[in-house]
Each structure stands twice: as C-alpha cells, then as structure tokens.
PDB file of C-alpha atoms in Angstrom:
ATOM      1  CA  MET M 374     -14.352   0.485   5.944  1.00  0.00           C
ATOM      2  CA  MET M 375     -13.627  -0.469   2.754  1.00  0.00           C
ATOM      3  CA  ALA M 376     -11.606  -3.685   3.430  1.00  0.00           C
ATOM      4  CA  LEU M 377     -14.832  -4.519   5.190  1.00  0.00           C
ATOM      5  CA  MET M 378     -17.395  -3.851   2.594  1.00  0.00           C
ATOM      6  CA  LEU M 379     -14.939  -5.838  -0.024  1.00  0.00           C
ATOM      7  CA  ALA M 380     -14.724  -8.963   2.272  1.00  0.00           C
ATOM      8  CA  GLY M 381     -18.405  -9.497   1.802  1.00  0.00           C
ATOM      9  CA  ASN M 382     -17.713  -9.908  -1.986  1.00  0.00           C
ATOM     10  CA  ASP M 383     -15.478 -12.867  -1.528  1.00  0.00           C
ATOM     11  CA  SER M 384     -17.708 -15.269  -3.496  1.00  0.00           C
ATOM     12  CA  ASP M 385     -18.122 -12.918  -6.205  1.00  0.00           C
ATOM     13  CA  ASP M 386     -13.976 -12.595  -6.327  1.00  0.00           C
ATOM     14  CA  ASP M 387     -13.755 -16.251  -6.519  1.00  0.00           C
ATOM     15  CA  LYS M 388     -16.027 -16.613  -9.313  1.00  0.00           C
ATOM     16  CA  LEU M 389     -14.295 -13.780 -11.309  1.00  0.00           C
ATOM     17  CA  VAL M 390     -11.071 -15.203 -10.123  1.00  0.00           C
ATOM     18  CA  ALA M 391     -11.718 -18.742 -11.434  1.00  0.00           C
ATOM     19  CA  ARG M 392     -13.318 -17.257 -15.008  1.00  0.00           C
ATOM     20  CA  ALA M 393     -10.063 -14.877 -15.067  1.00  0.00           C
ATOM     21  CA  ARG M 394      -7.702 -17.858 -14.448  1.00  0.00           C
ATOM     22  CA  GLY M 395      -9.326 -19.670 -17.450  1.00  0.00           C
ATOM     23  CA  GLY M 396      -8.480 -16.624 -19.837  1.00  0.00           C
ATOM     24  CA  ASP M 397     -11.863 -14.699 -19.534  1.00  0.00           C
ATOM     25  CA  ARG M 398     -10.603 -11.053 -20.273  1.00  0.00           C
ATOM     26  CA  ALA M 399     -13.950  -9.775 -19.262  1.00  0.00           C
ATOM     27  CA  ALA M 400     -13.884 -11.515 -15.700  1.00  0.00           C
ATOM     28  CA  PHE M 401     -10.162 -10.064 -15.525  1.00  0.00           C
ATOM     29  CA  ALA M 402     -11.662  -6.748 -16.247  1.00  0.00           C
ATOM     30  CA  ARG M 403     -14.104  -6.749 -13.851  1.00  0.00           C
ATOM     31  CA  LEU M 404     -11.954  -7.789 -10.939  1.00  0.00           C
ATOM     32  CA  VAL M 405      -9.633  -4.825 -11.686  1.00  0.00           C
ATOM     33  CA  GLU M 406     -12.764  -2.534 -11.855  1.00  0.00           C
ATOM     34  CA  ARG M 407     -13.727  -3.763  -8.598  1.00  0.00           C
ATOM     35  CA  HIS M 408     -10.229  -3.288  -6.900  1.00  0.00           C
ATOM     36  CA  TYR M 409      -8.598  -0.402  -8.799  1.00  0.00           C
ATOM     37  CA  ASP M 410      -9.904   1.962  -6.039  1.00  0.00           C
ATOM     38  CA  PHE M 411      -8.735  -0.259  -3.107  1.00  0.00           C
ATOM     39  CA  ILE M 412      -5.171  -0.725  -4.963  1.00  0.00           C
ATOM     40  CA  PHE M 413      -4.872   2.886  -5.409  1.00  0.00           C
ATOM     41  CA  ARG M 414      -5.939   3.720  -1.812  1.00  0.00           C
ATOM     42  CA  VAL M 415      -3.402   1.628  -0.251  1.00  0.00           C
ATOM     43  CA  ALA M 416      -0.252   2.758  -2.704  1.00  0.00           C
ATOM     44  CA  TYR M 417      -1.295   6.296  -2.021  1.00  0.00           C
ATOM     45  CA  ARG M 418      -1.434   5.899   1.757  1.00  0.00           C
ATOM     46  CA  ARG M 419       1.931   4.178   1.534  1.00  0.00           C
ATOM     47  CA  ILE M 420       3.513   6.491  -0.866  1.00  0.00           C
ATOM     48  CA  GLY M 421       1.662   9.753  -0.291  1.00  0.00           C
ATOM     49  CA  ARG M 422       1.709  11.252  -3.846  1.00  0.00           C
ATOM     50  CA  GLN M 423      -1.018  10.822  -6.430  1.00  0.00           C
ATOM     51  CA  ALA M 424       1.053  10.436  -9.366  1.00  0.00           C
ATOM     52  CA  ASP M 425       3.148   7.798  -8.116  1.00  0.00           C
ATOM     53  CA  ALA M 426       0.130   6.012  -6.258  1.00  0.00           C
ATOM     54  CA  GLU M 427      -1.413   5.923  -9.933  1.00  0.00           C
ATOM     55  CA  ASP M 428       1.580   4.207 -11.253  1.00  0.00           C
ATOM     56  CA  ILE M 429       2.061   1.739  -8.822  1.00  0.00           C
ATOM     57  CA  ALA M 430      -1.821   1.049  -9.030  1.00  0.00           C
ATOM     58  CA  GLN M 431      -1.363   0.571 -12.906  1.00  0.00           C
ATOM     59  CA  ASP M 432       1.666  -1.685 -12.067  1.00  0.00           C
ATOM     60  CA  VAL M 433      -0.535  -3.824  -9.788  1.00  0.00           C
ATOM     61  CA  CYS M 434      -3.119  -4.276 -12.427  1.00  0.00           C
ATOM     62  CA  VAL M 435      -0.477  -5.514 -14.894  1.00  0.00           C
ATOM     63  CA  ARG M 436       1.333  -7.832 -12.118  1.00  0.00           C
ATOM     64  CA  LEU M 437      -2.179  -9.033 -11.478  1.00  0.00           C
ATOM     65  CA  GLY M 438      -2.833 -10.053 -15.234  1.00  0.00           C
ATOM     66  CA  LYS M 439       0.517 -12.121 -15.141  1.00  0.00           C
ATOM     67  CA  ALA M 440       0.069 -13.440 -11.646  1.00  0.00           C
ATOM     68  CA  ILE M 441      -3.697 -14.274 -11.596  1.00  0.00           C
ATOM     69  CA  ALA M 442      -2.906 -18.221 -12.877  1.00  0.00           C
ATOM     70  CA  GLY M 443      -0.653 -18.590  -9.582  1.00  0.00           C
ATOM     71  CA  PHE M 444      -3.544 -17.461  -7.305  1.00  0.00           C
ATOM     72  CA  ARG M 445      -4.530 -20.470  -5.561  1.00  0.00           C
ATOM     73  CA  GLY M 446      -7.865 -19.076  -3.473  1.00  0.00           C
ATOM     74  CA  GLU M 447      -6.107 -20.229  -0.249  1.00  0.00           C
ATOM     75  CA  GLY M 448      -6.613 -16.738   1.280  1.00  0.00           C
ATOM     76  CA  ARG M 449      -8.919 -13.738   0.376  1.00  0.00           C
ATOM     77  CA  LEU M 450      -8.094 -11.842  -2.834  1.00  0.00           C
ATOM     78  CA  THR M 451      -7.855  -8.589  -0.979  1.00  0.00           C
ATOM     79  CA  THR M 452      -5.192  -9.942   1.320  1.00  0.00           C
ATOM     80  CA  TRP M 453      -3.244 -11.170  -2.090  1.00  0.00           C
ATOM     81  CA  LEU M 454      -3.873  -7.672  -3.343  1.00  0.00           C
ATOM     82  CA  TYR M 455      -2.381  -5.894  -0.232  1.00  0.00           C
ATOM     83  CA  THR M 456       0.674  -7.974  -0.905  1.00  0.00           C
ATOM     84  CA  LEU M 457       0.852  -6.846  -4.406  1.00  0.00           C
ATOM     85  CA  THR M 458       0.308  -3.419  -3.718  1.00  0.00           C
ATOM     86  CA  LEU M 459       2.760  -2.947  -1.108  1.00  0.00           C
ATOM     87  CA  ASN M 460       5.435  -4.984  -3.002  1.00  0.00           C
ATOM     88  CA  ALA M 461       4.923  -2.981  -5.605  1.00  0.00           C
ATOM     89  CA  ALA M 462       4.999   0.369  -3.410  1.00  0.00           C
ATOM     90  CA  ARG M 463       8.356  -1.008  -2.176  1.00  0.00           C
ATOM     91  CA  ASP M 464       9.665  -1.484  -5.342  1.00  0.00           C
ATOM     92  CA  HIS M 465       8.657   1.878  -6.639  1.00  0.00           C
ATOM     93  CA  ALA M 466      10.288   3.510  -3.526  1.00  0.00           C
ATOM     94  CA  ARG M 467      13.605   1.688  -4.059  1.00  0.00           C
ATOM     95  CA  LYS M 468      13.552   2.781  -7.715  1.00  0.00           C
ATOM     96  CA  ALA M 469      12.957   6.456  -6.450  1.00  0.00           C
ATOM     97  CA  ALA M 470      15.503   6.210  -4.161  1.00  0.00           C
ATOM     98  CA  ARG M 471      17.957   4.867  -6.612  1.00  0.00           C
ATOM     99  CA  GLU M 472      16.961   7.592  -9.215  1.00  0.00           C
ATOM    100  CA  HIS M 473      17.300  10.242  -6.518  1.00  0.00           C
ATOM    101  CA  VAL M 474      21.058   8.927  -5.532  1.00  0.00           C
ATOM    102  CA  LYS M 475      21.897   9.217  -9.699  1.00  0.00           C
ATOM    103  CA  ALA M 476      20.107  12.659  -9.942  1.00  0.00           C
ATOM    104  CA  ALA M 477      22.445  13.877  -7.032  1.00  0.00           C
ATOM    105  CA  ALA M 478      25.395  12.495  -8.561  1.00  0.00           C
ATOM    106  CA  TYR M 479      25.027  14.051 -11.574  1.00  0.00           C
ATOM    107  CA  ALA M 480      23.829  17.432 -10.041  1.00  0.00           C
ATOM    108  CA  VAL M 481      20.481  17.184 -11.756  1.00  0.00           C
ATOM    109  CA  HIS M 482      18.694  19.299  -9.210  1.00  0.00           C
ATOM    110  CA  ALA M 483      15.142  19.101 -11.090  1.00  0.00           C
ATOM    111  CA  LEU M 484      14.424  15.106 -10.535  1.00  0.00           C
ATOM    112  CA  SER M 485      15.614  15.702  -6.977  1.00  0.00           C
ATOM    113  CA  GLU M 486      13.171  18.789  -6.709  1.00  0.00           C
ATOM    114  CA  ALA M 487      10.464  16.950  -8.137  1.00  0.00           C
ATOM    115  CA  ALA M 488      10.557  14.182  -5.542  1.00  0.00           C
ATOM    116  CA  VAL M 489      10.299  16.582  -2.806  1.00  0.00           C
ATOM    117  CA  ALA M 490       6.538  16.196  -1.478  1.00  0.00           C
ATOM    118  CA  ASP M 491       4.714  19.553  -0.559  1.00  0.00           C
ATOM    119  CA  SER M 492       4.039  20.060   2.786  1.00  0.00           C
ATOM    120  CA  PRO M 493       0.398  19.083   3.844  1.00  0.00           C
ATOM    121  CA  ASP M 494      -2.151  21.332   4.935  1.00  0.00           C
ATOM    122  CA  ASP M 495      -4.160  19.219   7.426  1.00  0.00           C
ATOM    123  CA  ALA M 496      -3.551  17.217  10.619  1.00  0.00           C
ATOM    124  CA  ALA M 497      -4.565  13.956   8.998  1.00  0.00           C
ATOM    125  CA  GLU M 498      -2.328  14.315   6.189  1.00  0.00           C
ATOM    126  CA  ALA M 499       0.508  15.422   8.082  1.00  0.00           C
ATOM    127  CA  MET M 500       0.046  12.262  10.113  1.00  0.00           C
ATOM    128  CA  TRP M 501      -0.014  10.193   7.114  1.00  0.00           C
ATOM    129  CA  GLU M 502       3.254  12.188   5.835  1.00  0.00           C
ATOM    130  CA  ALA M 503       4.789  11.165   9.299  1.00  0.00           C
ATOM    131  CA  VAL M 504       3.571   7.481   8.953  1.00  0.00           C
ATOM    132  CA  ARG M 505       5.379   7.244   5.394  1.00  0.00           C
ATOM    133  CA  ARG M 506       8.349   8.397   7.524  1.00  0.00           C
ATOM    134  CA  LEU M 507       8.331   5.433   9.923  1.00  0.00           C
ATOM    135  CA  PRO M 508      10.635   2.161   8.848  1.00  0.00           C
ATOM    136  CA  ALA M 509       8.886  -0.008   6.116  1.00  0.00           C
ATOM    137  CA  LYS M 510       7.241  -2.606   8.428  1.00  0.00           C
ATOM    138  CA  GLN M 511       5.790  -0.159  10.905  1.00  0.00           C
ATOM    139  CA  CYS M 512       4.423   1.795   8.001  1.00  0.00           C
ATOM    140  CA  GLU M 513       2.951  -0.994   6.595  1.00  0.00           C
ATOM    141  CA  ALA M 514       1.571  -2.158  10.103  1.00  0.00           C
ATOM    142  CA  VAL M 515      -0.160   1.084  10.847  1.00  0.00           C
ATOM    143  CA  LEU M 516      -1.550   1.438   7.039  1.00  0.00           C
ATOM    144  CA  LEU M 517      -3.049  -1.956   7.151  1.00  0.00           C
ATOM    145  CA  VAL M 518      -4.426  -1.467  10.809  1.00  0.00           C
ATOM    146  CA  TYR M 519      -5.550   2.148  10.732  1.00  0.00           C
ATOM    147  CA  GLY M 520      -5.468   2.970   7.060  1.00  0.00           C
ATOM    148  CA  GLU M 521      -7.523   0.164   6.073  1.00  0.00           C
ATOM    149  CA  GLY M 522      -9.124  -1.111   9.375  1.00  0.00           C
ATOM    150  CA  LEU M 523      -7.762  -4.555   9.231  1.00  0.00           C
ATOM    151  CA  SER M 524      -7.413  -6.421  12.494  1.00  0.00           C
ATOM    152  CA  HIS M 525      -3.882  -7.415  13.678  1.00  0.00           C
ATOM    153  CA  GLU M 526      -4.602 -10.695  12.313  1.00  0.00           C
ATOM    154  CA  ARG M 527      -5.494 -10.049   8.920  1.00  0.00           C
ATOM    155  CA  ALA M 528      -2.677  -7.679   8.970  1.00  0.00           C
ATOM    156  CA  SER M 529      -0.307 -10.160   9.834  1.00  0.00           C
ATOM    157  CA  ASP M 530      -1.420 -12.534   6.886  1.00  0.00           C
ATOM    158  CA  VAL M 531      -0.744  -9.513   4.511  1.00  0.00           C
ATOM    159  CA  MET M 532       2.657  -8.970   6.199  1.00  0.00           C
ATOM    160  CA  GLY M 533       3.777 -12.477   6.393  1.00  0.00           C
ATOM    161  CA  CYS M 534       4.522 -12.347  10.106  1.00  0.00           C
ATOM    162  CA  ALA M 535       2.958 -13.317  13.587  1.00  0.00           C
ATOM    163  CA  GLU M 536      -0.006 -11.083  14.867  1.00  0.00           C
ATOM    164  CA  ALA M 537       2.320 -10.286  17.872  1.00  0.00           C
ATOM    165  CA  THR M 538       4.921  -8.827  15.402  1.00  0.00           C
ATOM    166  CA  VAL M 539       2.217  -6.762  13.904  1.00  0.00           C
ATOM    167  CA  SER M 540       1.021  -5.636  17.572  1.00  0.00           C
ATOM    168  CA  TRP M 541       4.890  -4.837  18.326  1.00  0.00           C
ATOM    169  CA  HIS M 542       5.424  -2.903  14.836  1.00  0.00           C
ATOM    170  CA  ILE M 543       2.137  -0.655  15.636  1.00  0.00           C
ATOM    171  CA  HIS M 544       3.189  -0.184  19.413  1.00  0.00           C
ATOM    172  CA  GLU M 545       6.908   0.856  18.182  1.00  0.00           C
ATOM    173  CA  ALA M 546       5.338   3.030  15.576  1.00  0.00           C
ATOM    174  CA  LYS M 547       3.021   5.038  17.888  1.00  0.00           C
ATOM    175  CA  LYS M 548       5.693   5.892  20.139  1.00  0.00           C
ATOM    176  CA  ARG M 549       7.921   7.061  16.878  1.00  0.00           C
ATOM    177  CA  LEU M 550       4.763   9.054  15.389  1.00  0.00           C
ATOM    178  CA  LYS M 551       4.273  10.995  18.813  1.00  0.00           C
ATOM    179  CA  VAL M 552       7.919  12.079  18.712  1.00  0.00           C
ATOM    180  CA  LEU M 553       7.729  12.982  14.736  1.00  0.00           C
ATOM    181  CA  MET M 554       4.458  15.004  15.301  1.00  0.00           C
ATOM    182  CA  ALA M 555       5.744  16.927  18.342  1.00  0.00           C
ATOM    183  CA  ASP M 556       8.820  17.650  16.034  1.00  0.00           C
ATOM    184  CA  ARG M 557       6.434  19.063  13.469  1.00  0.00           C
ATOM    185  CA  ALA M 558       4.418  20.950  16.154  1.00  0.00           C
ATOM    186  CA  GLY M 559       7.794  22.455  17.275  1.00  0.00           C
ATOM    187  CA  GLU M 560       8.572  23.622  13.808  1.00  0.00           C
ATOM    188  CA  GLY M 561       5.378  25.419  13.242  1.00  0.00           C
TER     189      GLY M 561
END
C-alpha cells in the first residue's frame, strides 16, 4: 500500500533528486525524510530485527548520499531505493554470517546468542520469519510482491530479472512456505 502512495510523488521526487544532485543539502534531507520509513520497512521485512533494520536504513541513507549523483532518473526513485536497500540488507546478512562464524570459531557464545531472533508471538510475524528463511531471491520476491504490494513487473525491475522469473520465485516460495509453516505448526 505504501509503495503505491509513494509512486504518486514521482514528480516531487524528481525535483528533489535534481536539486540534491546539484548539491542542495535541504533537498537531499527532504528525500531522506520522505523515504526513511519506507527504507526501514523494507529492511525490517528482509532481516526481521529492528536494530539491524535501523542500521541498514542508516547505511542506505549514507549510500544514497554518495550515489545520488549517479542516479539517472531512468526509473522510479523507489525502485532504485528498493535495490539499494536489498543490497544493503544482503551485505548486512553476509557480514552477520561472517561474524557468527568468527564467534563460533573463537567460542564467543555471547555474540552468537545475540544473533538469534526471539520466537514470534503472532501468525504474521511467524510468516515473515519463515519468509526470511527462504533462499534470497525467493525472499526478495515475496517481500516486494506481498510485503510492498508491487506487481510482478515492478518487482522484476527491482530484482533485475524477467517478470516470469519473479513469478517462478513466488511459486517456489509458496511451496516452501507451506512446508515451513506446517513444520512450525507441528512443533507447537
């Protein structure tokens, strides 16, 4: 729903981007202000931990500051922000995985225990937790289509693949989610 609301502001974004590319700090600040919640929400749905999502959102804002000059305006700003956010989330997850391996190698249990997420209390969070356990491309497809309400076409733009590939990722994700949710129900 939010993605649809942001799409209506493309002309305002275009003006702000043009000003920010010219060095207007107030225009850049306005872009960050307008899109921070969106960036955080995408990061949170991908990672599932608030503190990590906040770190990712801040990282995306820093990356945005460095990369705004390279934004050509060939697509929507929100599509570009999805890509920046998902890339930052992937980087964060890789870094977290490396840290976890280091912690295990040196038997530092405090770090590994901190990385373990609390079990979800409600069905929606349980579903998102299961989504986060999917392979990366399936997770991103579900996040974009169901979490952000994008069409398969828009999701394919963000993911850099064909629309049919997004549909296939969604189909495979649904099959895996049925198994994951059935396993979870069996544990309870």
